[in-house]
Short mmCIF file of C-alpha atoms and ligand atoms in Angstrom, two decimals:
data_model
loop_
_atom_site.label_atom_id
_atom_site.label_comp_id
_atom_site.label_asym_id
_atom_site.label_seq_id
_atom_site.Cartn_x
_atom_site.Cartn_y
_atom_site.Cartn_z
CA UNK A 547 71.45 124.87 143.56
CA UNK A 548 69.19 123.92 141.19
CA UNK A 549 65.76 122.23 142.10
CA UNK A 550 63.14 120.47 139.94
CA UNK A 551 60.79 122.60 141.25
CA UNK A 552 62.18 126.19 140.04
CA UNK A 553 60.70 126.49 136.69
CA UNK A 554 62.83 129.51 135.65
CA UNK A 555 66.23 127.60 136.51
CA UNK A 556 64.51 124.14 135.05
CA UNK A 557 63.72 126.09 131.81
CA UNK A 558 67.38 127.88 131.47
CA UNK A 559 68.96 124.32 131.97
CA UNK A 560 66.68 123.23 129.65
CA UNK A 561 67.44 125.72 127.27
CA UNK A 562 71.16 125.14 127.26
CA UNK A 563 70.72 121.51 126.94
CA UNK A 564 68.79 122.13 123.26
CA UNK A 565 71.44 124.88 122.68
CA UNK A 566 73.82 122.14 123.04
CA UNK A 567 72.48 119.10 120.92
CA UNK A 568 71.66 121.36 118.12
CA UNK A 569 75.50 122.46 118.34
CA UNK A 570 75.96 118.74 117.93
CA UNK A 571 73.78 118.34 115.17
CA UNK A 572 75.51 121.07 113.23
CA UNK A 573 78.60 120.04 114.41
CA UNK A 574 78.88 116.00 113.59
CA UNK A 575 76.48 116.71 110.70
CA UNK A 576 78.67 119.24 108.82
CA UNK A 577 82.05 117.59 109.46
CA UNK A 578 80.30 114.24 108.02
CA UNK A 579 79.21 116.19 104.71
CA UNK A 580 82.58 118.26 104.12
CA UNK A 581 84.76 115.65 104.50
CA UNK A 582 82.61 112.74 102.05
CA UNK A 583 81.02 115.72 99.81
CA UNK A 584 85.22 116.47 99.22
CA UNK A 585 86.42 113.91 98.49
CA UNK A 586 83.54 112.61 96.25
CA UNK A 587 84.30 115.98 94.31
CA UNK A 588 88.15 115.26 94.27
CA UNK A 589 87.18 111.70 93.12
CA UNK A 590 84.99 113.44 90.58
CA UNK A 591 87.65 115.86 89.71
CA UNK A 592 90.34 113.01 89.40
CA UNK A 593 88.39 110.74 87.64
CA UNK A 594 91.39 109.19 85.10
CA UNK A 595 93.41 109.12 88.27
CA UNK A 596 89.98 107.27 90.92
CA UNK A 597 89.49 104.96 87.70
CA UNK A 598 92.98 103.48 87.30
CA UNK A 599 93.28 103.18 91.10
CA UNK A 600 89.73 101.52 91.45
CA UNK A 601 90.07 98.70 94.19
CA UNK A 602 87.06 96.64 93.54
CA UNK A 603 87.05 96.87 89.76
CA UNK A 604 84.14 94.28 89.28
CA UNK A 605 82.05 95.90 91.51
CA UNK A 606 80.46 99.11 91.58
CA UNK A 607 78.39 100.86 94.53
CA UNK A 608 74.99 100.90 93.41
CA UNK A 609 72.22 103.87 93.47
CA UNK A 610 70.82 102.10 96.67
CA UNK A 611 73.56 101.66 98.39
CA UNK A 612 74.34 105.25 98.48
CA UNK A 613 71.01 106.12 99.72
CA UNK A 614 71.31 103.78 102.74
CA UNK A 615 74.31 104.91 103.80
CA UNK A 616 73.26 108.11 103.40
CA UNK A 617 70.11 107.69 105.46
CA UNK A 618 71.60 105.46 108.24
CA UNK A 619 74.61 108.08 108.65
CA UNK A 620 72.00 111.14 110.05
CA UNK A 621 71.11 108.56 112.31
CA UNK A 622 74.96 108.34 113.31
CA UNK A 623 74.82 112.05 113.91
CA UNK A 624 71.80 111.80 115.71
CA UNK A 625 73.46 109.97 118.19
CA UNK A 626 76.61 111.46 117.80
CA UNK A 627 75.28 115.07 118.41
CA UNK A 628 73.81 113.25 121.89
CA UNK A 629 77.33 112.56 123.15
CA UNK A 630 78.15 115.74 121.78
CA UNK A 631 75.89 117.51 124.33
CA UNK A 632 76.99 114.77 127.08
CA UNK A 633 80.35 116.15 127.15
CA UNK A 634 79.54 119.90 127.33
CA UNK A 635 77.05 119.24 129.77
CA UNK A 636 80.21 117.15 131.64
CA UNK A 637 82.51 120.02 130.89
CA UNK A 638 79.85 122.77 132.55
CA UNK A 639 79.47 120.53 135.20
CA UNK A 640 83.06 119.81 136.04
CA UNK A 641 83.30 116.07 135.01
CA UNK A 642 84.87 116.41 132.29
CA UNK A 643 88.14 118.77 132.49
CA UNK A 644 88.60 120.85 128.93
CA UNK A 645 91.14 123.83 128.23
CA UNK A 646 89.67 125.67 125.64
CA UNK A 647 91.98 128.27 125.32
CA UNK A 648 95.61 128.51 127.02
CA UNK A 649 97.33 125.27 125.27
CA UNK A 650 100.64 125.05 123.98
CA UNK A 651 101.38 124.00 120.68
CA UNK A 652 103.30 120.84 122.33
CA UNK A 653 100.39 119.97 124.38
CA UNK A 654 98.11 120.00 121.67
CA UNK A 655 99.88 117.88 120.00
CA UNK A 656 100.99 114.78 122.63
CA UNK A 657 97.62 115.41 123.27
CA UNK A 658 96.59 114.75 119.56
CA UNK A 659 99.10 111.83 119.37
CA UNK A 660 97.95 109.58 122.54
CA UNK A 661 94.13 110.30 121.78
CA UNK A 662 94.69 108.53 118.06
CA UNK A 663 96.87 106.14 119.89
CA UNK A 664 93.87 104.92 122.24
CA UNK A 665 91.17 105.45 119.46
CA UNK A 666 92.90 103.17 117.17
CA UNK A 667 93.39 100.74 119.72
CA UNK A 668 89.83 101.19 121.04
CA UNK A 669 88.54 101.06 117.20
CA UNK A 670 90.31 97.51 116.36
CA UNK A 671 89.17 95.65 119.77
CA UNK A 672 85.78 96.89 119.08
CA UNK A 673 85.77 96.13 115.66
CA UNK A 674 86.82 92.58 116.29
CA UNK A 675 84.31 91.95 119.00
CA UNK A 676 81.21 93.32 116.59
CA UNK A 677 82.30 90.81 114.36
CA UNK A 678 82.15 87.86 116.32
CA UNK A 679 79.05 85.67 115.71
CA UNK A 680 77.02 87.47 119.07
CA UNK A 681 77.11 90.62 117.94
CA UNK A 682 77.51 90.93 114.23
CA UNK A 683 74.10 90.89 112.93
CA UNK A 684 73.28 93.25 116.09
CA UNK A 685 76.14 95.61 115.32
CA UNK A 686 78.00 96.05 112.49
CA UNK A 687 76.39 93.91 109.29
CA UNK A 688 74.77 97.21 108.47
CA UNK A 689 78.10 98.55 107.74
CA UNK A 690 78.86 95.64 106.15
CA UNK A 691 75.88 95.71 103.29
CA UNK A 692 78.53 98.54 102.05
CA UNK A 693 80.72 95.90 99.97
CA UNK A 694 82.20 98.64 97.91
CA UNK A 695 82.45 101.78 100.10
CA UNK A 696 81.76 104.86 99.55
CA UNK A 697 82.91 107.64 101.19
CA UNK A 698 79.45 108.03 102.59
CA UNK A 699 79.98 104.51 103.91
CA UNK A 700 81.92 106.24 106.84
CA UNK A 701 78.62 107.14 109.28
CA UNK A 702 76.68 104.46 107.67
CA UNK A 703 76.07 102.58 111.46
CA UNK A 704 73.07 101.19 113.05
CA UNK A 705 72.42 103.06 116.37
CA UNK A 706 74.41 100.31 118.73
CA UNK A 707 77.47 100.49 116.65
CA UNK A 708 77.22 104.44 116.10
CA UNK A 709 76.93 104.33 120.07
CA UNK A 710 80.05 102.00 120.42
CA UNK A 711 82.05 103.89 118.02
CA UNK A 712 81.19 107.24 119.28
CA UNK A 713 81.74 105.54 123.25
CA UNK A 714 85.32 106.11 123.50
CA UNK A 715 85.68 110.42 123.05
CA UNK A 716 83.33 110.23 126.82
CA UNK A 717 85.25 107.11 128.27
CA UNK A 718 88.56 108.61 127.06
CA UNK A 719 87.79 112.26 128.21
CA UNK A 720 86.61 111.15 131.49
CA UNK A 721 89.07 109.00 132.23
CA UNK A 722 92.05 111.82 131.61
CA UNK A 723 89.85 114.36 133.44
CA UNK A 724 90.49 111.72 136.47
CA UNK A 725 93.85 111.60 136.33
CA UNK A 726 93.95 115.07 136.30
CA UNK A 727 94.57 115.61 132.69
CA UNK A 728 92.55 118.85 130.89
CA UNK A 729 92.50 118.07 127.36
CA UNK A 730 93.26 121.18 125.20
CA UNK A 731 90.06 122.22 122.96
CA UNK A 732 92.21 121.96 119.88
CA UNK A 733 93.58 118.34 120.61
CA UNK A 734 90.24 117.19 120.44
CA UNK A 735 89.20 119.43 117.62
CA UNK A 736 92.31 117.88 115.49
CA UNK A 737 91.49 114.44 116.36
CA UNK A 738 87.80 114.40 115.04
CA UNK A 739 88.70 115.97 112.20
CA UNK A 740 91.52 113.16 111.69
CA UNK A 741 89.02 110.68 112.32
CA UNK A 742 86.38 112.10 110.02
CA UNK A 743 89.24 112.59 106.63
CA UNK A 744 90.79 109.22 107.89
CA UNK A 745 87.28 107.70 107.67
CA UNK A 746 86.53 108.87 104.19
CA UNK A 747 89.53 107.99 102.90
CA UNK A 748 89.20 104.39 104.21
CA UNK A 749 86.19 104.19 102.44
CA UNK A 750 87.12 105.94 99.49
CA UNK A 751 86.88 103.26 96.88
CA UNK A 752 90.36 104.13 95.09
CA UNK A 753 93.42 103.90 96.76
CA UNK A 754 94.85 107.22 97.80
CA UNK A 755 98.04 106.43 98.81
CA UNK A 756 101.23 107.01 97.14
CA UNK A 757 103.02 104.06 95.12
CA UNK A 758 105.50 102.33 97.69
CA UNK A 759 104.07 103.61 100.74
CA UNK A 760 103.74 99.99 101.78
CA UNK A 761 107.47 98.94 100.79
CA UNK A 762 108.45 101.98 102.92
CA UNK A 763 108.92 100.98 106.48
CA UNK A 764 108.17 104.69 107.32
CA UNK A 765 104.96 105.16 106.14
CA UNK A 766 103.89 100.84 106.33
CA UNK A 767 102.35 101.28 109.56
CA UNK A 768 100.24 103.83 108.37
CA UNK A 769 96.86 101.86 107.22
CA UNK A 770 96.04 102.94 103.51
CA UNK A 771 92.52 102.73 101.52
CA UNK A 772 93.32 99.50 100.38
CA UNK A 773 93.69 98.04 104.18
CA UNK A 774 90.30 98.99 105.00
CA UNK A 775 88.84 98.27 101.52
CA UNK A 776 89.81 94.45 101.43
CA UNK A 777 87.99 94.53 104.83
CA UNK A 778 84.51 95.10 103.19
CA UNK A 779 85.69 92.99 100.63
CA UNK A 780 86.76 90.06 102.40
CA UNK A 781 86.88 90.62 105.99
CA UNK A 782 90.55 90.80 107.96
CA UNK A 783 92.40 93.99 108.18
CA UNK A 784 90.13 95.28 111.68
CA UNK A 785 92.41 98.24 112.27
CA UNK A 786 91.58 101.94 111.72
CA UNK A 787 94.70 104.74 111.47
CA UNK A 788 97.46 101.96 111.90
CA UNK A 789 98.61 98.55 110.89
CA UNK A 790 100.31 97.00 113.34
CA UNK A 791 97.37 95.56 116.01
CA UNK A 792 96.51 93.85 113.07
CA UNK A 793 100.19 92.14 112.64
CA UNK A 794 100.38 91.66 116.01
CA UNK A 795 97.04 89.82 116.08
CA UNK A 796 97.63 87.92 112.95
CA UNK A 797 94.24 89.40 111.23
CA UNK A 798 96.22 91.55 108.45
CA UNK A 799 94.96 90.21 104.83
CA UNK A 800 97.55 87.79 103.54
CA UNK A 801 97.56 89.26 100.51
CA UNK A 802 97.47 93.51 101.64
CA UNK A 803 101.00 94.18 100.66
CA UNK A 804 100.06 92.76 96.98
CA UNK A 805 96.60 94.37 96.45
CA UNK A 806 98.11 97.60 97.27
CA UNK A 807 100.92 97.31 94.95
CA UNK A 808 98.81 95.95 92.02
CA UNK A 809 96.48 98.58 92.38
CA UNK A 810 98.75 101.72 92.66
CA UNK A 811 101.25 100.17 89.69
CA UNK A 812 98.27 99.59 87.10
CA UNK A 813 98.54 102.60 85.12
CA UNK A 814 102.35 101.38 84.33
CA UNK A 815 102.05 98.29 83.29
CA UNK A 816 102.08 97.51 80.08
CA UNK A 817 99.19 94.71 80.27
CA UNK A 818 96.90 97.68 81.52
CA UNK A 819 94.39 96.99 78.67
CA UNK A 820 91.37 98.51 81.29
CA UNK A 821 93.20 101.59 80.38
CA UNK A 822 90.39 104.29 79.04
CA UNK A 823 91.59 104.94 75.24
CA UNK A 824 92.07 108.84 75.84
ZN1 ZN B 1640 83.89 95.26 109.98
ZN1 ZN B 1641 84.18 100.39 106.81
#
């Protein structure tokens, strides 16, 4: 048992406890800068392809706004890598219940499937409530000075939203590890890394999706660049991964279904004149 007073155990516990949150910090800082440093070099890459599909095509992101988002998103890990070493310390202590090893394949992923299925829903109630007149200036108008995102837009929180956003993996782990439920390492591992590419893309700037996905009753309910983009741009559309909390709720843009097809059919019609000459 461990007692204030014993330096040597105080110092060990101490030591694992910096061992941990600079795990975190490498951990929610790297995944951050692979997934927005890629696709700002596919964008790059693609450039005929990021141009045509531009969403906001009056508006550009501007030097500034990069560097905010930027800044305000090592604050995100910050307090990311914090919960980070919350739930290891839970885990060593037994609060938290994690299989790191011994999953099956179809455990990892019903596992995989209900966590989106609770983020998503814990993302869009969330969402709305930071927007309502309370809490918005508070929460989430930082994120909100992104008008055109970036992908760097993705981390770029103050530290109560970052906390909010980052609130559910804890409240969702600990509530599974009560009802028995030891989440497999590589559910959780999948669904952060879904988050993180789900985030950039969201904030990608040019739609990613393929022409029709929103015609396609298969693929509709998946939310696509556009979704989130006419959020910055005019507010509705308060869902993350899917669609349908917003049709349920009545907060979907009017006008999704259009912007999505106008921007994915541009390069084919024959009015295109914004069409580079090469
Ligand atoms: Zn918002
Ligand atoms: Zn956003």
């Amino acid at each position: 048992m461990m007692t204030p007073a014993d330096p040597a155990t105080l110092d060990y516990a101490m030591t694992r406890v910096a061992d941990h949150f600079m795990f975190g910090i490498y951990f929610d800082l790297s995944r951050y800068l692979i997934a927005a440093g890629a696709l700002t070099v596919l964008l790059l890459i693609f450039r005929g392809f990021a141009e045509t599909r531009r969403i906001q095509r009056g508006r550009r992101a501007s030097r500034a706004d990069y560097t905010r988002e930027l800044l305000s998103s090592m604050r995100t890990v910050a307090v990311y890598a914090v919960v980070t070493l919350a739930i290891l310390v839970g885990r060593e202590t037994g609060v938290i219940l994690m299989k790191i090893q011994q999953a099956t394949l179809w455990t990892i992923i019903w596992q995989f499937v209900v966590i989106v299925i609770a983020h998503n829903a814990w993302f869009y109630w969330a969402h709305r409530a930071m927007h309502s007149k309370r809490l918005f200036r508070a929460t989430h108008l930082h994120h909100h000075k992104s008008r055109t995102p970036t992908p760097w837009t993705a981390y770029s929180f103050t530290m109560t939203e970052a906390v909010i956003e980052v609130a559910f993996v804890p409240v969702f782990l600990f509530t599974t590890s009560q009802l028995g439920i030891a989440y497999a390492g590589f559910a959780i591992l999948f669904f952060i890394w879904h988050q993180m590419i789900r985030n950039v893309m969201a904030h990608a700037g040019s739609e990613l999706f393929p022409t029709g996905w929103v015609d396609n009753p298969w693929t509709d309910w998946i939310a696509t660049t556009t979704h989130h983009d006419l959020h910055h741009s005019s507010g509705h559309n308060f869902g993350f991964y899917f669609t349908f909390w917003d049709r349920w709720m009545g907060t979907e843009h009017p006008r999704y279904r259009e912007a999505f097809r106008e921007v994915t059919t541009r390069g084919r019609e024959p009015e295109g004149l914004a069409e580079p000459a090469e």
